[in-house]
Amino acid sequence: MTSDSRGSNGWPVAERSAIASVLGIPPLAAIGIAVVLTALGTFVDVLRIGTLGVVFGIAYLVGCLLAVGWVRRRNLFGPVVQPPLLVVVLVPLIVVLVGKPGPGLTETVLLVGAPLVNGFPLMAAATGLTLLVGLLRMILQRTGPHDAVSRLGRIGVRGEDDLDEDEPEDEPPVSGRRGSGAARGAGRTSTSPRRS
Protein backbone atom coordinates (compact mmCIF):
# COMPACT_ATOMS: atom_id res chain seq x y z
CA MET A 1 0.00 0.00 0.00
CA THR A 2 1.55 3.31 -1.03
CA SER A 3 0.93 6.69 0.47
CA ASP A 4 -1.54 7.44 -2.32
CA SER A 5 -3.49 4.21 -1.95
CA ARG A 6 -6.89 4.43 -0.41
CA GLY A 7 -8.16 2.27 2.42
CA SER A 8 -11.63 0.84 2.76
CA ASN A 9 -12.91 4.20 4.05
CA GLY A 10 -11.73 6.19 1.05
CA TRP A 11 -9.07 8.39 2.70
CA PRO A 12 -5.41 7.86 1.78
CA VAL A 13 -3.44 6.62 4.80
CA ALA A 14 -1.15 9.66 4.76
CA GLU A 15 -4.17 12.00 5.01
CA ARG A 16 -6.00 10.20 7.84
CA SER A 17 -6.28 11.18 11.47
CA ALA A 18 -5.96 8.58 14.24
CA ILE A 19 -9.49 7.44 13.33
CA ALA A 20 -9.37 5.94 9.85
CA SER A 21 -12.73 7.37 8.78
CA VAL A 22 -11.82 10.95 9.81
CA LEU A 23 -9.73 13.13 7.52
CA GLY A 24 -6.71 14.64 9.27
CA ILE A 25 -6.21 18.37 9.68
CA PRO A 26 -3.14 20.36 8.57
CA PRO A 27 -0.25 20.57 11.06
CA LEU A 28 -0.66 24.29 11.75
CA ALA A 29 -4.33 23.77 12.67
CA ALA A 30 -3.40 20.87 14.98
CA ILE A 31 -0.68 22.89 16.69
CA GLY A 32 -3.07 25.85 16.88
CA ILE A 33 -5.61 23.75 18.81
CA ALA A 34 -2.98 22.84 21.40
CA VAL A 35 -1.72 26.42 21.63
CA VAL A 36 -5.21 27.87 22.16
CA LEU A 37 -6.24 25.30 24.78
CA THR A 38 -2.93 25.58 26.66
CA ALA A 39 -3.03 29.39 26.63
CA LEU A 40 -6.63 29.37 27.84
CA GLY A 41 -5.86 26.95 30.67
CA THR A 42 -2.78 28.93 31.72
CA PHE A 43 -4.69 32.21 31.63
CA VAL A 44 -7.54 30.87 33.78
CA ASP A 45 -5.24 29.29 36.37
CA VAL A 46 -2.91 32.29 36.67
CA LEU A 47 -5.88 34.60 37.22
CA ARG A 48 -7.56 32.13 39.58
CA ILE A 49 -4.70 30.87 41.79
CA GLY A 50 -1.55 32.62 40.55
CA THR A 51 0.14 29.42 39.29
CA LEU A 52 -0.63 26.39 37.13
CA GLY A 53 -3.42 24.17 38.38
CA VAL A 54 -6.10 21.69 37.32
CA VAL A 55 -7.60 23.83 34.55
CA PHE A 56 -4.20 24.19 32.90
CA GLY A 57 -3.51 20.46 33.26
CA ILE A 58 -6.76 19.38 31.61
CA ALA A 59 -6.58 21.97 28.81
CA TYR A 60 -2.90 21.22 28.11
CA LEU A 61 -3.30 17.43 28.00
CA VAL A 62 -6.47 17.57 25.90
CA GLY A 63 -4.89 20.06 23.48
CA CYS A 64 -1.71 18.01 22.99
CA LEU A 65 -3.53 14.68 22.58
CA LEU A 66 -6.15 16.19 20.28
CA ALA A 67 -3.41 17.69 18.10
CA VAL A 68 -1.44 14.45 17.74
CA GLY A 69 -4.61 12.42 17.16
CA TRP A 70 -6.30 14.70 14.65
CA VAL A 71 -3.32 15.77 12.52
CA ARG A 72 -2.67 14.09 9.16
CA ARG A 73 -0.57 10.92 9.41
CA ARG A 74 2.16 12.46 7.24
CA ASN A 75 2.45 15.53 9.51
CA LEU A 76 2.95 13.87 12.92
CA PHE A 77 6.32 15.43 13.77
CA GLY A 78 5.15 18.89 14.85
CA PRO A 79 2.36 17.81 17.22
CA VAL A 80 4.58 15.08 18.72
CA VAL A 81 7.38 17.49 19.69
CA GLN A 82 5.22 20.46 20.72
CA PRO A 83 4.32 19.72 24.41
CA PRO A 84 7.57 20.96 26.01
CA LEU A 85 7.70 23.95 23.66
CA LEU A 86 4.18 24.99 24.66
CA VAL A 87 5.07 25.07 28.35
CA VAL A 88 8.44 26.78 27.86
CA VAL A 89 7.06 29.52 25.58
CA LEU A 90 3.41 30.06 26.53
CA VAL A 91 3.51 29.76 30.32
CA PRO A 92 6.18 32.46 30.95
CA LEU A 93 4.59 34.76 28.37
CA ILE A 94 1.11 34.54 29.91
CA VAL A 95 2.43 34.72 33.49
CA VAL A 96 4.34 37.93 32.69
CA LEU A 97 1.34 39.46 30.88
CA VAL A 98 -1.32 38.48 33.42
CA GLY A 99 0.55 38.02 36.70
CA LYS A 100 1.46 40.73 39.16
CA PRO A 101 5.26 41.04 39.03
CA GLY A 102 7.11 42.40 42.00
CA PRO A 103 9.30 45.51 41.92
CA GLY A 104 12.58 43.62 41.50
CA LEU A 105 14.08 41.17 39.06
CA THR A 106 14.12 38.38 41.66
CA GLU A 107 10.37 38.62 42.18
CA THR A 108 9.76 38.49 38.42
CA VAL A 109 12.00 35.43 38.02
CA LEU A 110 10.19 33.68 40.88
CA LEU A 111 6.83 34.64 39.38
CA VAL A 112 7.79 33.01 36.06
CA GLY A 113 9.86 30.15 37.48
CA ALA A 114 7.34 28.78 39.96
CA PRO A 115 4.70 27.86 37.32
CA LEU A 116 7.38 26.28 35.14
CA VAL A 117 8.62 24.13 38.01
CA ASN A 118 5.07 23.21 39.03
CA GLY A 119 4.16 22.34 35.44
CA PHE A 120 7.21 20.14 34.78
CA PRO A 121 5.68 16.77 35.83
CA LEU A 122 2.61 17.44 33.70
CA MET A 123 4.83 18.50 30.79
CA ALA A 124 6.80 15.25 31.06
CA ALA A 125 3.57 13.20 31.14
CA ALA A 126 2.10 15.05 28.15
CA THR A 127 5.34 14.63 26.19
CA GLY A 128 5.37 10.88 26.89
CA LEU A 129 1.71 10.45 25.97
CA THR A 130 1.98 12.37 22.70
CA LEU A 131 5.13 10.45 21.80
CA LEU A 132 3.33 7.18 22.52
CA VAL A 133 0.30 8.16 20.42
CA GLY A 134 2.57 9.32 17.60
CA LEU A 135 4.56 6.05 17.61
CA LEU A 136 1.37 3.98 17.69
CA ARG A 137 0.04 5.90 14.71
CA MET A 138 3.29 5.37 12.82
CA ILE A 139 3.16 1.63 13.49
CA LEU A 140 -0.56 1.07 12.91
CA GLN A 141 -0.98 3.47 9.98
CA ARG A 142 1.85 2.46 7.69
CA THR A 143 1.97 4.37 4.44
CA GLY A 144 3.72 1.68 2.41
CA PRO A 145 6.80 -0.48 2.06
CA HIS A 146 9.13 2.52 2.01
CA ASP A 147 7.96 4.30 5.18
CA ALA A 148 10.28 4.60 8.18
CA VAL A 149 8.74 1.78 10.25
CA SER A 150 8.81 -0.70 7.34
CA ARG A 151 12.42 0.20 6.59
CA LEU A 152 13.43 -0.42 10.21
CA GLY A 153 11.86 -3.89 10.02
CA ARG A 154 13.92 -4.80 6.94
CA ILE A 155 17.36 -3.79 8.19
CA GLY A 156 19.51 -6.90 8.01
CA VAL A 157 22.03 -8.32 10.44
CA ARG A 158 24.81 -6.35 8.77
CA GLY A 159 22.84 -3.13 9.20
CA GLU A 160 22.11 -2.76 5.50
CA ASP A 161 18.71 -1.91 4.12
CA ASP A 162 17.39 -4.62 1.80
CA LEU A 163 14.81 -2.46 0.05
CA ASP A 164 16.21 -2.96 -3.45
CA GLU A 165 16.62 -6.72 -3.52
CA ASP A 166 15.35 -7.10 -7.07
CA GLU A 167 17.78 -4.55 -8.53
CA PRO A 168 20.93 -6.02 -10.14
CA GLU A 169 24.22 -5.60 -8.41
CA ASP A 170 26.39 -2.74 -9.53
CA GLU A 171 28.64 -3.58 -12.46
CA PRO A 172 32.07 -2.05 -12.81
CA PRO A 173 31.96 1.14 -14.88
CA VAL A 174 33.06 0.88 -18.49
CA SER A 175 34.21 3.99 -20.25
CA GLY A 176 31.91 4.86 -23.10
CA ARG A 177 34.29 7.24 -24.92
CA ARG A 178 35.22 6.30 -28.42
CA GLY A 179 38.81 5.43 -28.82
CA SER A 180 39.47 4.62 -25.19
CA GLY A 181 41.44 1.52 -24.42
CA ALA A 182 38.75 0.05 -22.18
CA ALA A 183 36.04 0.40 -24.82
CA ARG A 184 38.23 -1.05 -27.64
CA GLY A 185 39.52 -3.90 -25.51
CA ALA A 186 36.10 -4.90 -24.18
CA GLY A 187 35.00 -6.44 -27.50
CA ARG A 188 38.21 -8.35 -28.35
CA THR A 189 38.18 -12.08 -27.97
CA SER A 190 41.07 -13.03 -30.20
CA THR A 191 44.36 -13.96 -28.63
CA SER A 192 46.39 -13.76 -31.83
CA PRO A 193 49.51 -11.60 -31.78
CA ARG A 194 49.34 -8.16 -33.36
CA ARG A 195 51.17 -7.44 -36.59
CA SER A 196 54.01 -5.03 -36.39
Coordinates of C-alpha atoms in Angstrom, one line a residue:
M1 CA 0.0 0.0 0.0
T2 CA 1.5 3.3 -1.0
S3 CA 0.9 6.7 0.5
D4 CA -1.5 7.4 -2.3
S5 CA -3.5 4.2 -2.0
R6 CA -6.9 4.4 -0.4
G7 CA -8.2 2.3 2.4
S8 CA -11.6 0.8 2.8
N9 CA -12.9 4.2 4.1
G10 CA -11.7 6.2 1.1
W11 CA -9.1 8.4 2.7
P12 CA -5.4 7.9 1.8
V13 CA -3.4 6.6 4.8
A14 CA -1.1 9.7 4.8
E15 CA -4.2 12.0 5.0
R16 CA -6.0 10.2 7.8
S17 CA -6.3 11.2 11.5
A18 CA -6.0 8.6 14.2
I19 CA -9.5 7.4 13.3
A20 CA -9.4 5.9 9.9
S21 CA -12.7 7.4 8.8
V22 CA -11.8 11.0 9.8
L23 CA -9.7 13.1 7.5
G24 CA -6.7 14.6 9.3
I25 CA -6.2 18.4 9.7
P26 CA -3.1 20.4 8.6
P27 CA -0.2 20.6 11.1
L28 CA -0.7 24.3 11.8
A29 CA -4.3 23.8 12.7
A30 CA -3.4 20.9 15.0
I31 CA -0.7 22.9 16.7
G32 CA -3.1 25.9 16.9
I33 CA -5.6 23.7 18.8
A34 CA -3.0 22.8 21.4
V35 CA -1.7 26.4 21.6
V36 CA -5.2 27.9 22.2
L37 CA -6.2 25.3 24.8
T38 CA -2.9 25.6 26.7
A39 CA -3.0 29.4 26.6
L40 CA -6.6 29.4 27.8
G41 CA -5.9 26.9 30.7
T42 CA -2.8 28.9 31.7
F43 CA -4.7 32.2 31.6
V44 CA -7.5 30.9 33.8
D45 CA -5.2 29.3 36.4
V46 CA -2.9 32.3 36.7
L47 CA -5.9 34.6 37.2
R48 CA -7.6 32.1 39.6
I49 CA -4.7 30.9 41.8
G50 CA -1.6 32.6 40.5
T51 CA 0.1 29.4 39.3
L52 CA -0.6 26.4 37.1
G53 CA -3.4 24.2 38.4
V54 CA -6.1 21.7 37.3
V55 CA -7.6 23.8 34.5
F56 CA -4.2 24.2 32.9
G57 CA -3.5 20.5 33.3
I58 CA -6.8 19.4 31.6
A59 CA -6.6 22.0 28.8
Y60 CA -2.9 21.2 28.1
L61 CA -3.3 17.4 28.0
V62 CA -6.5 17.6 25.9
G63 CA -4.9 20.1 23.5
C64 CA -1.7 18.0 23.0
L65 CA -3.5 14.7 22.6
L66 CA -6.2 16.2 20.3
A67 CA -3.4 17.7 18.1
V68 CA -1.4 14.5 17.7
G69 CA -4.6 12.4 17.2
W70 CA -6.3 14.7 14.6
V71 CA -3.3 15.8 12.5
R72 CA -2.7 14.1 9.2
R73 CA -0.6 10.9 9.4
R74 CA 2.2 12.5 7.2
N75 CA 2.5 15.5 9.5
L76 CA 3.0 13.9 12.9
F77 CA 6.3 15.4 13.8
G78 CA 5.1 18.9 14.8
P79 CA 2.4 17.8 17.2
V80 CA 4.6 15.1 18.7
V81 CA 7.4 17.5 19.7
Q82 CA 5.2 20.5 20.7
P83 CA 4.3 19.7 24.4
P84 CA 7.6 21.0 26.0
L85 CA 7.7 24.0 23.7
L86 CA 4.2 25.0 24.7
V87 CA 5.1 25.1 28.3
V88 CA 8.4 26.8 27.9
V89 CA 7.1 29.5 25.6
L90 CA 3.4 30.1 26.5
V91 CA 3.5 29.8 30.3
P92 CA 6.2 32.5 30.9
L93 CA 4.6 34.8 28.4
I94 CA 1.1 34.5 29.9
V95 CA 2.4 34.7 33.5
V96 CA 4.3 37.9 32.7
L97 CA 1.3 39.5 30.9
V98 CA -1.3 38.5 33.4
G99 CA 0.6 38.0 36.7
K100 CA 1.5 40.7 39.2
P101 CA 5.3 41.0 39.0
G102 CA 7.1 42.4 42.0
P103 CA 9.3 45.5 41.9
G104 CA 12.6 43.6 41.5
L105 CA 14.1 41.2 39.1
T106 CA 14.1 38.4 41.7
E107 CA 10.4 38.6 42.2
T108 CA 9.8 38.5 38.4
V109 CA 12.0 35.4 38.0
L110 CA 10.2 33.7 40.9
L111 CA 6.8 34.6 39.4
V112 CA 7.8 33.0 36.1
G113 CA 9.9 30.2 37.5
A114 CA 7.3 28.8 40.0
P115 CA 4.7 27.9 37.3
L116 CA 7.4 26.3 35.1
V117 CA 8.6 24.1 38.0
N118 CA 5.1 23.2 39.0
G119 CA 4.2 22.3 35.4
F120 CA 7.2 20.1 34.8
P121 CA 5.7 16.8 35.8
L122 CA 2.6 17.4 33.7
M123 CA 4.8 18.5 30.8
A124 CA 6.8 15.3 31.1
A125 CA 3.6 13.2 31.1
A126 CA 2.1 15.0 28.2
T127 CA 5.3 14.6 26.2
G128 CA 5.4 10.9 26.9
L129 CA 1.7 10.5 26.0
T130 CA 2.0 12.4 22.7
L131 CA 5.1 10.5 21.8
L132 CA 3.3 7.2 22.5
V133 CA 0.3 8.2 20.4
G134 CA 2.6 9.3 17.6
L135 CA 4.6 6.1 17.6
L136 CA 1.4 4.0 17.7
R137 CA 0.0 5.9 14.7
M138 CA 3.3 5.4 12.8
I139 CA 3.2 1.6 13.5
L140 CA -0.6 1.1 12.9
Q141 CA -1.0 3.5 10.0
R142 CA 1.8 2.5 7.7
T143 CA 2.0 4.4 4.4
G144 CA 3.7 1.7 2.4
P145 CA 6.8 -0.5 2.1
H146 CA 9.1 2.5 2.0
D147 CA 8.0 4.3 5.2
A148 CA 10.3 4.6 8.2
V149 CA 8.7 1.8 10.2
S150 CA 8.8 -0.7 7.3
R151 CA 12.4 0.2 6.6
L152 CA 13.4 -0.4 10.2
G153 CA 11.9 -3.9 10.0
R154 CA 13.9 -4.8 6.9
I155 CA 17.4 -3.8 8.2
G156 CA 19.5 -6.9 8.0
V157 CA 22.0 -8.3 10.4
R158 CA 24.8 -6.4 8.8
G159 CA 22.8 -3.1 9.2
E160 CA 22.1 -2.8 5.5
D161 CA 18.7 -1.9 4.1
D162 CA 17.4 -4.6 1.8
L163 CA 14.8 -2.5 0.0
D164 CA 16.2 -3.0 -3.5
E165 CA 16.6 -6.7 -3.5
D166 CA 15.4 -7.1 -7.1
E167 CA 17.8 -4.6 -8.5
P168 CA 20.9 -6.0 -10.1
E169 CA 24.2 -5.6 -8.4
D170 CA 26.4 -2.7 -9.5
E171 CA 28.6 -3.6 -12.5
P172 CA 32.1 -2.0 -12.8
P173 CA 32.0 1.1 -14.9
V174 CA 33.1 0.9 -18.5
S175 CA 34.2 4.0 -20.2
G176 CA 31.9 4.9 -23.1
R177 CA 34.3 7.2 -24.9
R178 CA 35.2 6.3 -28.4
G179 CA 38.8 5.4 -28.8
S180 CA 39.5 4.6 -25.2
G181 CA 41.4 1.5 -24.4
A182 CA 38.8 0.1 -22.2
A183 CA 36.0 0.4 -24.8
R184 CA 38.2 -1.1 -27.6
G185 CA 39.5 -3.9 -25.5
A186 CA 36.1 -4.9 -24.2
G187 CA 35.0 -6.4 -27.5
R188 CA 38.2 -8.3 -28.3
T189 CA 38.2 -12.1 -28.0
S190 CA 41.1 -13.0 -30.2
T191 CA 44.4 -14.0 -28.6
S192 CA 46.4 -13.8 -31.8
P193 CA 49.5 -11.6 -31.8
R194 CA 49.3 -8.2 -33.4
R195 CA 51.2 -7.4 -36.6
S196 CA 54.0 -5.0 -36.4

